[in-house]
Short mmCIF file of C-alpha atoms in Angstrom, two decimals:
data_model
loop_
_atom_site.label_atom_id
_atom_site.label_comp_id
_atom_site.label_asym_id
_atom_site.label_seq_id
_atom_site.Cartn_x
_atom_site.Cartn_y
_atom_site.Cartn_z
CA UNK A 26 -4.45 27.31 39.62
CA UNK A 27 -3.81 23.44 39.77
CA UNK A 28 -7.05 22.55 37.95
CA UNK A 29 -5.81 25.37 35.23
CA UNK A 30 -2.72 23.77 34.73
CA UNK A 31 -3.94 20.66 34.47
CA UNK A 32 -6.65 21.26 32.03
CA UNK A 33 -3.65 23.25 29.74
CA UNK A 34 -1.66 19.97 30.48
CA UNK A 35 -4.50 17.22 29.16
CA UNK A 36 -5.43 20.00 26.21
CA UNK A 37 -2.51 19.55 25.01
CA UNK A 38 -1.88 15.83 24.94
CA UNK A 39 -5.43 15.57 23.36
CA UNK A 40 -4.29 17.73 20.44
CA UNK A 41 -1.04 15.55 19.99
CA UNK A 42 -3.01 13.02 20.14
CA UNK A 43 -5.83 14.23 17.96
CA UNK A 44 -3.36 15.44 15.24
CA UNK A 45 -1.57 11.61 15.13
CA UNK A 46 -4.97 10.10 14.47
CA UNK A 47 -5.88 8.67 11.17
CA UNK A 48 -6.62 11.41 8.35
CA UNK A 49 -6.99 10.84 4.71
CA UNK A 50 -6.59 14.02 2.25
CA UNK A 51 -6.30 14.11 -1.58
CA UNK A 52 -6.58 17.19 -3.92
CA UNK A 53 -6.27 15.88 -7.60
CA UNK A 54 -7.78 17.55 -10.89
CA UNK A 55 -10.46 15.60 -13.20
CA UNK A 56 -11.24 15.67 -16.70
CA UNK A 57 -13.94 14.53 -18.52
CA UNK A 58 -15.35 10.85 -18.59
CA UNK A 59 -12.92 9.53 -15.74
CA UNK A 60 -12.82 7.77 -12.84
CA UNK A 61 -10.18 7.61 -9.70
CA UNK A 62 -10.57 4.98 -6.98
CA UNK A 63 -8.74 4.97 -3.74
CA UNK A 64 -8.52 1.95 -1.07
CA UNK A 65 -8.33 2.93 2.66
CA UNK A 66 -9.00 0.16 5.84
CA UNK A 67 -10.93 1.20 8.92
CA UNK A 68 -11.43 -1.02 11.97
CA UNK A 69 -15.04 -2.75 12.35
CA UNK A 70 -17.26 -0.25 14.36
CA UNK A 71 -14.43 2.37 13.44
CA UNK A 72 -16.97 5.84 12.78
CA UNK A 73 -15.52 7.87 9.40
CA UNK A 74 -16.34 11.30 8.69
CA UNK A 75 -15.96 12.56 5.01
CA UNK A 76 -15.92 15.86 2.92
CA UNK A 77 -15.96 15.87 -0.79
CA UNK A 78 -15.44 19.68 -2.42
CA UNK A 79 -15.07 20.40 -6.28
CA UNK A 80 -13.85 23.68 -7.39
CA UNK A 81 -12.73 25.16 -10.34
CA UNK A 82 -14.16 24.46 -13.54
CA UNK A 83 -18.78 25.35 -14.51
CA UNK A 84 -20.88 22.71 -12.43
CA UNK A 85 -22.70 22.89 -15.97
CA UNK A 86 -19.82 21.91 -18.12
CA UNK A 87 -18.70 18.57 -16.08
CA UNK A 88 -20.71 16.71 -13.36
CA UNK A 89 -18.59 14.67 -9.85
CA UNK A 90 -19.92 12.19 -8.19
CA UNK A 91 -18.82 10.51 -5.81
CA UNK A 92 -19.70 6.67 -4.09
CA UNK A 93 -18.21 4.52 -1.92
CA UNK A 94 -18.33 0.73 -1.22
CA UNK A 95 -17.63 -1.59 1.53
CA UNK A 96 -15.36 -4.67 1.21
CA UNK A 97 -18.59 -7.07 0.10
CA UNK A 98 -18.90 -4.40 -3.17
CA UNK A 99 -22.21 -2.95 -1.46
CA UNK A 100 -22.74 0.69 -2.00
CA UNK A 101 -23.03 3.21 1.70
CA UNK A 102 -22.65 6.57 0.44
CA UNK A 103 -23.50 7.79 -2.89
CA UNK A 104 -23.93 11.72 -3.66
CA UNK A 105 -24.73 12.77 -6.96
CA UNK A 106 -23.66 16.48 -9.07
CA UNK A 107 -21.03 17.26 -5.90
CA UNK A 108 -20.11 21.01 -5.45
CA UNK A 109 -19.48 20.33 -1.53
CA UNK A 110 -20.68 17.77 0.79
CA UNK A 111 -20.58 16.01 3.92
CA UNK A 112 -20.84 12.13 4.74
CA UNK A 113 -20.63 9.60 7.01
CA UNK A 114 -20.27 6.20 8.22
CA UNK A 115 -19.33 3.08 10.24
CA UNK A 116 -17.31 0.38 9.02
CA UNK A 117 -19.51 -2.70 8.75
CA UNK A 118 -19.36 -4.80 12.04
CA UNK A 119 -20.52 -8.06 9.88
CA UNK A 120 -17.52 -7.40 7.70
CA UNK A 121 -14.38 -9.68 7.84
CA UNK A 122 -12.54 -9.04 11.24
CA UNK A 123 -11.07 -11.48 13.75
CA UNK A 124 -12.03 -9.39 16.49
CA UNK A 125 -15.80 -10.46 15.63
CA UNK A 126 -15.64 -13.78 13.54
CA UNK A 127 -16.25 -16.58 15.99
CA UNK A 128 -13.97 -18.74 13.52
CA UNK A 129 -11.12 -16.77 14.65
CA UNK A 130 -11.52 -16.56 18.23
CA UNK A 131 -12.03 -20.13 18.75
CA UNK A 132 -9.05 -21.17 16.46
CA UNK A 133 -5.87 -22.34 17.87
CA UNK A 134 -2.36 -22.54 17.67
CA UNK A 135 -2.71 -26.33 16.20
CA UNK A 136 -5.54 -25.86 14.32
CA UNK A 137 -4.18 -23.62 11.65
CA UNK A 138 -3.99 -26.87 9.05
CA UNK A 139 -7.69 -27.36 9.49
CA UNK A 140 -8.24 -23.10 8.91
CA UNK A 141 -6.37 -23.13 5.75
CA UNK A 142 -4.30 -20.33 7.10
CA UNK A 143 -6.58 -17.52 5.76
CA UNK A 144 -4.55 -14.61 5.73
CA UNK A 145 -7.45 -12.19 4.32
CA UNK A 146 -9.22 -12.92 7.65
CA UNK A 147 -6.95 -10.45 9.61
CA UNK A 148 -6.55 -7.88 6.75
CA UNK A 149 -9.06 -4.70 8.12
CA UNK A 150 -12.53 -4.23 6.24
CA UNK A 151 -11.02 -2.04 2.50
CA UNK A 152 -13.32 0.49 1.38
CA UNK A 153 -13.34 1.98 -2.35
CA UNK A 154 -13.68 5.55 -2.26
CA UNK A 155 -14.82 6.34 -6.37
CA UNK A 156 -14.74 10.05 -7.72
CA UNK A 157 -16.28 9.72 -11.72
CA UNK A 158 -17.04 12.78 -13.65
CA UNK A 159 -19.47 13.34 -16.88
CA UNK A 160 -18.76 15.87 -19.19
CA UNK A 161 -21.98 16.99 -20.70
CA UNK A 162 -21.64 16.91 -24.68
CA UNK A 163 -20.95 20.13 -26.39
CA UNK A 164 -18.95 21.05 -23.35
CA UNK A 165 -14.91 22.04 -23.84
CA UNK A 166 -13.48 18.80 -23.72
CA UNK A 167 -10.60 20.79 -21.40
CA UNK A 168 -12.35 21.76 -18.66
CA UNK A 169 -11.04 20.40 -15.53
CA UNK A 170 -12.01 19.96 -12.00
CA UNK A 171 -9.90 20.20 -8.71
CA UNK A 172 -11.22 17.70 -5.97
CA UNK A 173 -10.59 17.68 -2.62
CA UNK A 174 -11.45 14.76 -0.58
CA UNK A 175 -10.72 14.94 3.18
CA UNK A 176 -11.49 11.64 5.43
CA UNK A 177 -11.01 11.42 9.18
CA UNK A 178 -12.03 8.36 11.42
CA UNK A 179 -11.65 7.53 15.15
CA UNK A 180 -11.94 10.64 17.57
CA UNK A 181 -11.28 12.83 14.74
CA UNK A 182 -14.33 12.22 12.84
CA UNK A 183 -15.88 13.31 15.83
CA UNK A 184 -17.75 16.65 16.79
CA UNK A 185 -16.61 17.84 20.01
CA UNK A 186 -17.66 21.11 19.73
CA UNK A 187 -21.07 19.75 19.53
CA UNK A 188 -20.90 17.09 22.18
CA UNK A 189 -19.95 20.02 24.62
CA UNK A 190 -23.10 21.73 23.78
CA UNK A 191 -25.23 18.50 24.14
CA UNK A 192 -23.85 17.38 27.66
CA UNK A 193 -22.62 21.19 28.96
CA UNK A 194 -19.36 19.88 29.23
CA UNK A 195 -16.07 22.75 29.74
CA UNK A 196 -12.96 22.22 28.01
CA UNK A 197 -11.34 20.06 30.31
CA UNK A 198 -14.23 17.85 30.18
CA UNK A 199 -13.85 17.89 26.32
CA UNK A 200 -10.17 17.21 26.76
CA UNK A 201 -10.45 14.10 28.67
CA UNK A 202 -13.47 12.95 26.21
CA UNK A 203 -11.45 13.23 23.70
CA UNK A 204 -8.30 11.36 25.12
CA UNK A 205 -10.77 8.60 26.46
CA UNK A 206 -11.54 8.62 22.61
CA UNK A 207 -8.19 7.96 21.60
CA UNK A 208 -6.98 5.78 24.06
CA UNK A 209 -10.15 3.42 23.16
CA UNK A 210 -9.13 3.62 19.55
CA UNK A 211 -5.02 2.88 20.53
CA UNK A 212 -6.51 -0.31 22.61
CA UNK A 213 -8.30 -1.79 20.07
CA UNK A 214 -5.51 -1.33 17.47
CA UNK A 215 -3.47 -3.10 20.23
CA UNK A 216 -5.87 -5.96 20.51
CA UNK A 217 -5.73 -6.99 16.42
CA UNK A 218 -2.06 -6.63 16.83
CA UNK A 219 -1.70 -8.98 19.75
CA UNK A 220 -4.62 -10.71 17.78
CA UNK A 221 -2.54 -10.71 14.62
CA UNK A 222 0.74 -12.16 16.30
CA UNK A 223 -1.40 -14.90 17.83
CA UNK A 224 -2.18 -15.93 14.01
CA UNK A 225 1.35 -15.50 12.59
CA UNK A 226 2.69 -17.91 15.73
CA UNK A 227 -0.49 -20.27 14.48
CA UNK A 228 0.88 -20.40 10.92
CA UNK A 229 4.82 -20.48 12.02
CA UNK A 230 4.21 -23.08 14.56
CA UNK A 231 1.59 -25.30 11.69
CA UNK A 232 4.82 -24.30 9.03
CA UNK A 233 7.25 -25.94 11.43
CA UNK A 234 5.05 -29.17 11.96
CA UNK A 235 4.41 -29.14 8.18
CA UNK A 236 8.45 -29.26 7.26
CA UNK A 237 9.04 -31.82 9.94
CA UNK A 238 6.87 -34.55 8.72
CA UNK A 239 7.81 -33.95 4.97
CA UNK A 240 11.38 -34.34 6.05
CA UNK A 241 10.77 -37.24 8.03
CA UNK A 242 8.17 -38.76 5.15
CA UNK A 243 11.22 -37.96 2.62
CA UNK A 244 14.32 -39.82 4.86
CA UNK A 245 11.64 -42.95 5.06
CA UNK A 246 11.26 -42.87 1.15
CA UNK A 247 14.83 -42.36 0.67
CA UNK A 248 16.40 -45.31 2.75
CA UNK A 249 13.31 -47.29 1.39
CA UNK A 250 14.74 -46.92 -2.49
CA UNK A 251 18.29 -47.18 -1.36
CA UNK A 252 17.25 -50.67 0.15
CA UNK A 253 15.18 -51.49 -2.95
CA UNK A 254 18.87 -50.67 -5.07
CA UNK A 255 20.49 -52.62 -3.12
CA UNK A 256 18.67 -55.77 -3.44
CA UNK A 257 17.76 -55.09 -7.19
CA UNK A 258 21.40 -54.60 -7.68
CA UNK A 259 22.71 -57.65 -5.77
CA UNK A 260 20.11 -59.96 -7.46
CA UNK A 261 21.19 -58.60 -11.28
CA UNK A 262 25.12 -59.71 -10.22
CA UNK A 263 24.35 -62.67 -8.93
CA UNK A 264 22.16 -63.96 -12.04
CA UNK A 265 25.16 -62.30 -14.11
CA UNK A 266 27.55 -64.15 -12.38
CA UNK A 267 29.59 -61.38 -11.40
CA UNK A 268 31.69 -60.78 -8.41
CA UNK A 269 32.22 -57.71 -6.68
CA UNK A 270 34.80 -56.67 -4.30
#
């Protein structure tokens, strides 16, 4: 009875926490000869599971396709004529992350003058997610195409129907997989925050230094030209001949 209640108990904090993970959905219409691009960010090593379906409209009349580049421009997934189809991938570990660029990790507070304060170094790998369609001539120039494109990453994007079958696991097992899962992906997005507040100090703290000296430079220059007025000025009376007060 215990081990019932709490297998109900962590089944249902796995599917809270399963339906607050990271999903992507878009259902737009296309017409002939165009192209829509979308930007999403995933975590390096973060795994992405995609589906692409086209309804509506003759396959015949207007062709989809559908590609999708990492944040260096390179091309992962590329499907061709799409009336429904799967795809997969995981973000680039060699992309730009502070979590893996030794620049980053070995960068301090004081050094932020001599890093040039690159803020694109903390900004998660962007991938462009491309649907284009072709109309083929002689076609009706108003056909149109609905597309639905459905992206889920982290423990969503995985199959845990599947992973029971592999390893013979029951659903409590599957449960606490699955919360590992998340928990792993809420700690790492923990670690580039605390990561990313280490940074912003960097910059405040190299800010602060900045001002100080430039204010300090600026008094030395400003009591240095009131000086140089003051001679200047006492030199031109006295070659005038003039008195003051």
């Amino acid at each position: 009875m215990c081990r019932e209640m709490m297998g109900r108990f962590v089944y249902i904090v796995f599917c809270i926490l399963f339906i607050l993970n990271v999903c992507f959905g878009l259902r737009f219409q296309m017409t002939g000869d165009e192209v829509q691009c979308f930007t999403e960010s995933y975590e390096t090593g973060t795994r992405v599971l995609g589906e692409c379906i086209v309804t509506a409209g003759k396959t015949g009349d207007m062709e989809i396709d559908l590609e999708i580049k990492d944040s260096k421009g390179q091309i992962i997934v590329s499907k061709k004529n799409v009336d429904h189809t799967k795809f997969e991938f995981v973000s680039n570990v060699k992309d730009l992350d502070p979590h893996n660029d030794p620049k980053a990790r070995q960068y301090t507070a004081y050094e932020y003058d001599i890093y040039d304060e690159d803020e694109d170094l903390w900004v998660p790998p962007k991938y462009q997610i491309c649907v284009s369609s072709k109309r083929v001539p002689g076609s009706d120039a108003r056909q149109k195409r609905r597309v639905t494109l459905n992206l889920h990453s982290g423990a969503a994007a995985r199959d845990y129907g599947q992973l029971a079958k592999e390893e013979h696991l029951d659903e409590l097992e599957v449960a606490l997989r699955g919360m590992y899962d998340e928990l792993t992906n809420l700690m790492s997005e923990l670690a580039y925050v605390r990561d990313r507040e280490d940074a912003l100090r960097g910059i405040n703290e190299a800010t602060n230094r900045r001002v100080l000296w430039y204010s300090a430079i600026s008094c030395v220059i400003m009591v240095g030209v009131g000086g140089y007025q003051m001679v200047y000025m006492r030199n031109f009376f006295r070659k005038k001949k003039l008195h003051l007060f």
